[in-house]
PDB file of C-alpha atoms in Angstrom:
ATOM      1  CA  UNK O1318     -25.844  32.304  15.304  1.00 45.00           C
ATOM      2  CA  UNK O1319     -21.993  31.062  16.043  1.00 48.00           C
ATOM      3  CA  UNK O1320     -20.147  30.219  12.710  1.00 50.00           C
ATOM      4  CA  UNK O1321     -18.807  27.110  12.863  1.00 47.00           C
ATOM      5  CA  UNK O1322     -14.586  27.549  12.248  1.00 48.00           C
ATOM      6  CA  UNK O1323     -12.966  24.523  11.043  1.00 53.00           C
ATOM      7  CA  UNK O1324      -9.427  24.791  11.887  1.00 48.00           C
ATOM      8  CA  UNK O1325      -6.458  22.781  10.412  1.00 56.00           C
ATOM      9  CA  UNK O1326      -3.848  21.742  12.903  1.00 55.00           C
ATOM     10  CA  UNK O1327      -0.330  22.971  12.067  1.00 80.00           C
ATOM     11  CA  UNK O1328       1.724  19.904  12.287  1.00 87.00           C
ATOM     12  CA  UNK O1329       5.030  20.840  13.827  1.00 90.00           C
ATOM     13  CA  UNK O1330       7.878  17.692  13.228  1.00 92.00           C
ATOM     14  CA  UNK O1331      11.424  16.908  14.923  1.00 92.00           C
ATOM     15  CA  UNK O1332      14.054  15.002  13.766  1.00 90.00           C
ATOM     16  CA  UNK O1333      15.292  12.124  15.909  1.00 90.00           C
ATOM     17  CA  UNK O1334      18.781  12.222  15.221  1.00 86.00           C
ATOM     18  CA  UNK O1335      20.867   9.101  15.920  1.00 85.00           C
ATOM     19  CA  UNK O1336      17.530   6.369  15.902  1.00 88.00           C
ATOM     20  CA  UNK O1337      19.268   3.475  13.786  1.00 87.00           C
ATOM     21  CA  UNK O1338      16.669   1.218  12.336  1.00 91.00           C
ATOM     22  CA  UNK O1339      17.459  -2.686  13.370  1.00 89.00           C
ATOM     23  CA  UNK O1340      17.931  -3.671   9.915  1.00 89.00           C
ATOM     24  CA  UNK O1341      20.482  -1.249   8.650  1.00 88.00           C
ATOM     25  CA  UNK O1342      22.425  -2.616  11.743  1.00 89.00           C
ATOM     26  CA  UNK O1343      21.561  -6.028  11.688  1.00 92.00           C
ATOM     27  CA  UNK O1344      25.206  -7.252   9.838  1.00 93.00           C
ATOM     28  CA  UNK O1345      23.865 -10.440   7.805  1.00 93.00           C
ATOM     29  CA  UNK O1346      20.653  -8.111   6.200  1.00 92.00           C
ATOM     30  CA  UNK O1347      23.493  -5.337   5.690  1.00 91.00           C
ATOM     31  CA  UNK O1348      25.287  -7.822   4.362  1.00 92.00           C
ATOM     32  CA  UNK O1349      22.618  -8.890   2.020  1.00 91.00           C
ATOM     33  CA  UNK O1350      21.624  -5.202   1.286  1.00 89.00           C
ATOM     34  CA  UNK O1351      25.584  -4.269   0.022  1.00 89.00           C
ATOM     35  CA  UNK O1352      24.858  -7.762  -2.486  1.00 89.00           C
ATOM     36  CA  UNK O1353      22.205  -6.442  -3.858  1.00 87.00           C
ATOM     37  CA  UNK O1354      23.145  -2.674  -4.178  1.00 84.00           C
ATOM     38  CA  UNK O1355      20.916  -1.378  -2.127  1.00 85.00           C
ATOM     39  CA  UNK O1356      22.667  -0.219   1.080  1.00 85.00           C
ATOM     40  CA  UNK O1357      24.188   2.707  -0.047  1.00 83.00           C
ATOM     41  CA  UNK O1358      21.467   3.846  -1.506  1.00 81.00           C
ATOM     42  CA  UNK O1359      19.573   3.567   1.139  1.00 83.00           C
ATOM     43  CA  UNK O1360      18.089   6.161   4.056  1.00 84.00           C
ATOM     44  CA  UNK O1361      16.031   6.004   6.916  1.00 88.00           C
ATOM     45  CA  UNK O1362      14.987   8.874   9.084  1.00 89.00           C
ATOM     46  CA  UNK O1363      12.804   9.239  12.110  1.00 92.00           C
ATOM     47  CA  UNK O1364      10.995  12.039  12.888  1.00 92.00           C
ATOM     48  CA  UNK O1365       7.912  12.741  15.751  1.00 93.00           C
ATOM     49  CA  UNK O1366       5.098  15.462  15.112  1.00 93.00           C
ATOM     50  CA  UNK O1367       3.305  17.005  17.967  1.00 91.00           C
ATOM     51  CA  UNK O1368      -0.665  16.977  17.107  1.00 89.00           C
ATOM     52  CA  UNK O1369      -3.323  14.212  16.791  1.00 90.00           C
ATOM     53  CA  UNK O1370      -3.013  12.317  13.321  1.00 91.00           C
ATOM     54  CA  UNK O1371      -6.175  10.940  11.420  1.00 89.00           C
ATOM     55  CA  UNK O1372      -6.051   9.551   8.246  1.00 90.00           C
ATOM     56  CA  UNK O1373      -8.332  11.639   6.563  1.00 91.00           C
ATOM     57  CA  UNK O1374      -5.752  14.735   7.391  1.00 89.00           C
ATOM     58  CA  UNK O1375      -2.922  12.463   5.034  1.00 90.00           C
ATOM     59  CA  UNK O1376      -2.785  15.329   2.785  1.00 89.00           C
ATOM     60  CA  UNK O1377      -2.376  18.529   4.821  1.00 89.00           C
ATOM     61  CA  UNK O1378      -0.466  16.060   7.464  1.00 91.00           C
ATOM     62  CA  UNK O1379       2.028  15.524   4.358  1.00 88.00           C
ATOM     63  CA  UNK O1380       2.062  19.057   3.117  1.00 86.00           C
ATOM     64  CA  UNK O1381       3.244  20.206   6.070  1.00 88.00           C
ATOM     65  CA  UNK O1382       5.724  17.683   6.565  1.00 88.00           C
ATOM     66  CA  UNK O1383       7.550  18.911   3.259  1.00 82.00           C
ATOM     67  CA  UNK O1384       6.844  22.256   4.158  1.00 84.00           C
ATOM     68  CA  UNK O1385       8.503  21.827   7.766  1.00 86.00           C
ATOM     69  CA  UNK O1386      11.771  23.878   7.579  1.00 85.00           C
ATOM     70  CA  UNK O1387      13.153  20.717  10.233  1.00 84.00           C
ATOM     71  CA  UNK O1388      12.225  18.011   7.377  1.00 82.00           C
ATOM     72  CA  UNK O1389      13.946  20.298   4.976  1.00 78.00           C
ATOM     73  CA  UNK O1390      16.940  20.726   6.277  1.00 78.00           C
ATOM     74  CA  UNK O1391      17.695  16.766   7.079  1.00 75.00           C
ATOM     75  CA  UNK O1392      16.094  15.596   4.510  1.00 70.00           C
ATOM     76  CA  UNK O1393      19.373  17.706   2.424  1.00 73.00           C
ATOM     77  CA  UNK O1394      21.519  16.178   4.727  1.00 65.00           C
ATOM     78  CA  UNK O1395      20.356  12.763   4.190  1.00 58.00           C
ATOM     79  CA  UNK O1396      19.856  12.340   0.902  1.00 51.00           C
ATOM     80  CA  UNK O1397       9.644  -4.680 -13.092  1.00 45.00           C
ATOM     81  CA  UNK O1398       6.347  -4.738 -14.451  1.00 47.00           C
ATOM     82  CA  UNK O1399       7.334  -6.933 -17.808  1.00 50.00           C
ATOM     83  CA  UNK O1400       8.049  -9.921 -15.757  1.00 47.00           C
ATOM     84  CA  UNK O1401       5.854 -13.400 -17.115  1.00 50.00           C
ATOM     85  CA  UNK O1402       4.831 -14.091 -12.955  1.00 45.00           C
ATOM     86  CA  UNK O1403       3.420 -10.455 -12.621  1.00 49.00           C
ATOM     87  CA  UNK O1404       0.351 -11.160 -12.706  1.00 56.00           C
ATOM     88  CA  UNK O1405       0.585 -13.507 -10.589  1.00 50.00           C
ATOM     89  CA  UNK O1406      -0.540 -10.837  -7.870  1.00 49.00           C
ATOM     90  CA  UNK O1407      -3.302  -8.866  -7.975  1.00 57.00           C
ATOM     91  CA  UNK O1408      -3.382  -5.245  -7.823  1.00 59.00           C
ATOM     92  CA  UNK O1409      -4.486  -5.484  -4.425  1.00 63.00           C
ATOM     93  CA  UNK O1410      -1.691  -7.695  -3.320  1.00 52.00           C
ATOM     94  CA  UNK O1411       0.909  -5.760  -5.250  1.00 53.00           C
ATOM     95  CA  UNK O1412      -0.239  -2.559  -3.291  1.00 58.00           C
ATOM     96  CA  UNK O1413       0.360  -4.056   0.048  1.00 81.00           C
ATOM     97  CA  UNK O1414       3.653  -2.855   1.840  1.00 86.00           C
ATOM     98  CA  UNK O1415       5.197  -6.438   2.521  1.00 84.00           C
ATOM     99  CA  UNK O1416       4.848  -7.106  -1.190  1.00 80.00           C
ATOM    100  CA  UNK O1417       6.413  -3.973  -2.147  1.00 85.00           C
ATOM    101  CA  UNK O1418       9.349  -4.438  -0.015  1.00 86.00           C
ATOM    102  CA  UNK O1419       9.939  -7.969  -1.615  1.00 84.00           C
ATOM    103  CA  UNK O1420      10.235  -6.320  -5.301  1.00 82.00           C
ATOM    104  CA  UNK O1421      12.004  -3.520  -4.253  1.00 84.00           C
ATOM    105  CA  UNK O1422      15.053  -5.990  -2.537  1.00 85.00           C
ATOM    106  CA  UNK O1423      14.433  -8.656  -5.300  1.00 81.00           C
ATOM    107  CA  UNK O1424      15.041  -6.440  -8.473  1.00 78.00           C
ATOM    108  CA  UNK O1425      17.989  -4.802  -6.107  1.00 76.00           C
ATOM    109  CA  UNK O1426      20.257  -2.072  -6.996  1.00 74.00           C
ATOM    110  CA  UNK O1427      22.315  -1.178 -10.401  1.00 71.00           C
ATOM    111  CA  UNK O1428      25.000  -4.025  -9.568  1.00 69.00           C
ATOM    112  CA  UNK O1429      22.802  -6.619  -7.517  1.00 70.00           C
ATOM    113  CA  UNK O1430      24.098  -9.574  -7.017  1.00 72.00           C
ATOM    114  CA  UNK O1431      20.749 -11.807  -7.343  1.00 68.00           C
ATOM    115  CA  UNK O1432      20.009 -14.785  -5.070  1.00 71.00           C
ATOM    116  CA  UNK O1433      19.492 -18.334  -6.348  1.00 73.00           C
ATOM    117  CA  UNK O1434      16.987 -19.009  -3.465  1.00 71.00           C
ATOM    118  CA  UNK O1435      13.893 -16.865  -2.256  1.00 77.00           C
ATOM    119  CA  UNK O1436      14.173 -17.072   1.241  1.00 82.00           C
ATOM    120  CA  UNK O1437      17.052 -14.197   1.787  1.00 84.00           C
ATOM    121  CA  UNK O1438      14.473 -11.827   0.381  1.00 83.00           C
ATOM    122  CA  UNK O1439      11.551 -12.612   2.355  1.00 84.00           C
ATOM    123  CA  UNK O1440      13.829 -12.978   5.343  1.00 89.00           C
ATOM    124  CA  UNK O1441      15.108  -9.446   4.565  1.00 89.00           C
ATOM    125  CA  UNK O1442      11.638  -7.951   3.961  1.00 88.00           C
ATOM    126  CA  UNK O1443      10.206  -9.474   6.818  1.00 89.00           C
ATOM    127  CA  UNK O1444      12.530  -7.556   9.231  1.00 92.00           C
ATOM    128  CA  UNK O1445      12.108  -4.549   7.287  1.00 92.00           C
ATOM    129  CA  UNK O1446       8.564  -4.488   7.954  1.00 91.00           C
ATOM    130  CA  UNK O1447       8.704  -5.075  11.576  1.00 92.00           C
ATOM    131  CA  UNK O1448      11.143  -2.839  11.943  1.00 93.00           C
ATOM    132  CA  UNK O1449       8.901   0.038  10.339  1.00 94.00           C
ATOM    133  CA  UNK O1450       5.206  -0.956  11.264  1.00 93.00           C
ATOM    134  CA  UNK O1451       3.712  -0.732  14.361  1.00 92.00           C
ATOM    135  CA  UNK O1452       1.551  -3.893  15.595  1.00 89.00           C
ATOM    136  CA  UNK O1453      -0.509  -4.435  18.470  1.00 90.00           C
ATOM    137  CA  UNK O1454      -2.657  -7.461  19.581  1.00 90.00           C
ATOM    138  CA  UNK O1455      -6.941  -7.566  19.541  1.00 90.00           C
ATOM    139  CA  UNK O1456      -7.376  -7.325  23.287  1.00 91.00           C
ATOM    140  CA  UNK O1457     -10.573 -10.116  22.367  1.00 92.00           C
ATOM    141  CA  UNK O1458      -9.120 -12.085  19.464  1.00 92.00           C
ATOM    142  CA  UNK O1459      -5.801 -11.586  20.501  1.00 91.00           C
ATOM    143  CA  UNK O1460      -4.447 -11.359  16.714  1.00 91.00           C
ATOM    144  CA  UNK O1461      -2.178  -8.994  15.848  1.00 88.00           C
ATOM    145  CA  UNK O1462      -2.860  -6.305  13.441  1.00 88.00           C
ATOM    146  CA  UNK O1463      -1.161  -2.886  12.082  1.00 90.00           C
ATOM    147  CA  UNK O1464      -1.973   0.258  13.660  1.00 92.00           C
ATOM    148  CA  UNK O1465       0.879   2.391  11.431  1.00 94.00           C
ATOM    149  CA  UNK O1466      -0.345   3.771   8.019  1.00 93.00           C
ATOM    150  CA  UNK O1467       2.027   3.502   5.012  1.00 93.00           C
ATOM    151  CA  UNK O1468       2.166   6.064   2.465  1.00 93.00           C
ATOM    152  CA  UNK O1469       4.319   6.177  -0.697  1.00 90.00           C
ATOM    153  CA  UNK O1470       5.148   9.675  -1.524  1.00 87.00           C
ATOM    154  CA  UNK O1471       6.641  11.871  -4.258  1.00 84.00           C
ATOM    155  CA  UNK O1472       6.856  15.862  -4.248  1.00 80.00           C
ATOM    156  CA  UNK O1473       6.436  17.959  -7.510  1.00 81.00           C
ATOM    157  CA  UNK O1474       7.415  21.286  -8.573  1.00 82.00           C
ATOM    158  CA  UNK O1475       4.810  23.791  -9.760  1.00 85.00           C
ATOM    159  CA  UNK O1476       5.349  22.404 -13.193  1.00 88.00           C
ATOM    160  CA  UNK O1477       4.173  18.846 -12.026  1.00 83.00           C
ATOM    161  CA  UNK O1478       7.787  17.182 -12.243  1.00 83.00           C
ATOM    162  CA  UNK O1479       8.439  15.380  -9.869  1.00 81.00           C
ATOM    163  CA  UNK O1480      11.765  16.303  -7.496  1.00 76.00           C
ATOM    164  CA  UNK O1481      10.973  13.847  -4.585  1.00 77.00           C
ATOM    165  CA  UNK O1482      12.774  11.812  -3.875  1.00 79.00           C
ATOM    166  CA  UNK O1483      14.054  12.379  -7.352  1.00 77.00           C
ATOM    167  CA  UNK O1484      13.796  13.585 -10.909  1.00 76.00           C
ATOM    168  CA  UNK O1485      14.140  10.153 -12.171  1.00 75.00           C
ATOM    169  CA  UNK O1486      11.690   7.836 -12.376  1.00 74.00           C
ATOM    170  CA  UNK O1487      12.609   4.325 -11.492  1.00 71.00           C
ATOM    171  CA  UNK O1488      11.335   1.064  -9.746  1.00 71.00           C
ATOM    172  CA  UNK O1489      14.155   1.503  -7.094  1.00 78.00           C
ATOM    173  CA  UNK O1490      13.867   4.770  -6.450  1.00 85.00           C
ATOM    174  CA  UNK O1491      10.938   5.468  -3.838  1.00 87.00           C
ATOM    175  CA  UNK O1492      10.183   6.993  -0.339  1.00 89.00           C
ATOM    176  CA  UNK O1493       7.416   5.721   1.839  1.00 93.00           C
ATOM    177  CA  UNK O1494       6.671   7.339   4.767  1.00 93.00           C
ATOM    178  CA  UNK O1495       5.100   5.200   7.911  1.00 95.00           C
ATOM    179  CA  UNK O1496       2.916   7.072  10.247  1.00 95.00           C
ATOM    180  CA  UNK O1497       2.527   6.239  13.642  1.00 95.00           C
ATOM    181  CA  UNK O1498      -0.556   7.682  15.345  1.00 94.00           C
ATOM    182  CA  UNK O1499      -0.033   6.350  18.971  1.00 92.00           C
ATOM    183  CA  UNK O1500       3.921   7.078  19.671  1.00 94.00           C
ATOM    184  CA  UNK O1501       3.421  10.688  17.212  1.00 94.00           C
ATOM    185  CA  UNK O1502       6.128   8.914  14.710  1.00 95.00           C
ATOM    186  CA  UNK O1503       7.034   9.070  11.227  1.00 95.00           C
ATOM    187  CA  UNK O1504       9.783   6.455   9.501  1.00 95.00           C
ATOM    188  CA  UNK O1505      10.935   7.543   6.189  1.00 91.00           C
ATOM    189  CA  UNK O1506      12.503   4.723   4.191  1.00 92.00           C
ATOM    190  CA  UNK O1507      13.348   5.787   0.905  1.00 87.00           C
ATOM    191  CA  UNK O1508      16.209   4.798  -1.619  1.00 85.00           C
ATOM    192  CA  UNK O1509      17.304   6.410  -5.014  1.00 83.00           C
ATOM    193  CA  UNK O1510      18.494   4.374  -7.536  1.00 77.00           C
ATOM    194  CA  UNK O1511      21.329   5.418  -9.739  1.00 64.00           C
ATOM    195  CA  UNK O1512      24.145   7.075  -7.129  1.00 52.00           C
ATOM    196  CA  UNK O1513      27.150   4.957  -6.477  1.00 41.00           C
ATOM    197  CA  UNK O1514      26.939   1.533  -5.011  1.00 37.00           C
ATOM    198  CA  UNK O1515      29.802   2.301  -3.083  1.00 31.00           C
TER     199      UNK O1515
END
């Protein structure tokens, strides 16, 4: 009788050096971004990964991609809960990536420069999430709908601290990592809070 060998696929990644994301380039959301502290803080990388992704592999999929000696390497080079209205949002809501992006730009960096009006931010966040989700349209209903999948992530030493992406914990420091299936992509977006604004 034939043993059945279930065999984990070695995710391989490459950087994609010189991919500027539209809205670090875009000048009024740069604009907006240097405001509110947040530009300088602020990194993007793109990377591609050779094998098949399903969600279900999320964890040796991300293992390997902090393993990968190529992530390693740029990744070095590279790099408000109290509020009366929270609960406003459910937990569900506040989960969801659009919603995320809103706080993180609204509570800004350590010198923001807060807006009077709401409409920069959503403005801001909306680009920001077009920029790093992929979308395609129902061939039947013809509605959009996201085919990326949107991970927040955080590496640990063997001790359990955490040292990604880094040993502070704050609201404004985060990395989430955007997986394309289809085009073999992943967007990192990640900011740390706390280095200079300038």
């Amino acid at each position: 009788m034939a043993e059945s060998i279930n065999v984990k696929p070695k995710f391989t990644f490459r950087y994609l050096e010189g991919h500027e994301f539209n809205f670090l380039t875009n000048r009024n959301i740069k604009e907006l971004l240097q405001k509110w502290s947040m530009y300088k803080q602020m990194k993007t990388a793109l990377f591609n990964f050779d094998q098949q992704f399903q969600q279900y592999q999320k964890q040796d999929f991300f293992t390997a991609f902090f393993q990968s000696p190529e992530i390693i390497t740029n990744l070095k080079m590279l790099l408000m809960e109290d509020s009366d209205h929270y609960t406003l949002y459910s937990k569900e809501e506040r989960s969801e990536f659009l919603f995320r992006i809103v706080q993180h730009l609204s509570i800004g960096g350590p010198i923001c420069q807060f807006e009077d009006d709401v409409q920069p931010y959503i403005d801001t966040a909306r680009t920001i999430y077009k920029d790093l989700l992929t979308v395609q349209r129902d061939k039947l209903t013809k509605k959009p709908f996201v085919t990326s999948f949107v991970y927040s992530l955080t590496a640990s030493d063997d001790n359990g601290n955490t040292i990604f992406p880094s040993k502070e914990n704050n609201h404004q420091t985060f990395c989430y990592a955007i997986v394309d299936p289809a085009k073999r992509y992943v967007k990192l977006w990640y900011c740390v809070s706390g280095g200079s604004p300038f």
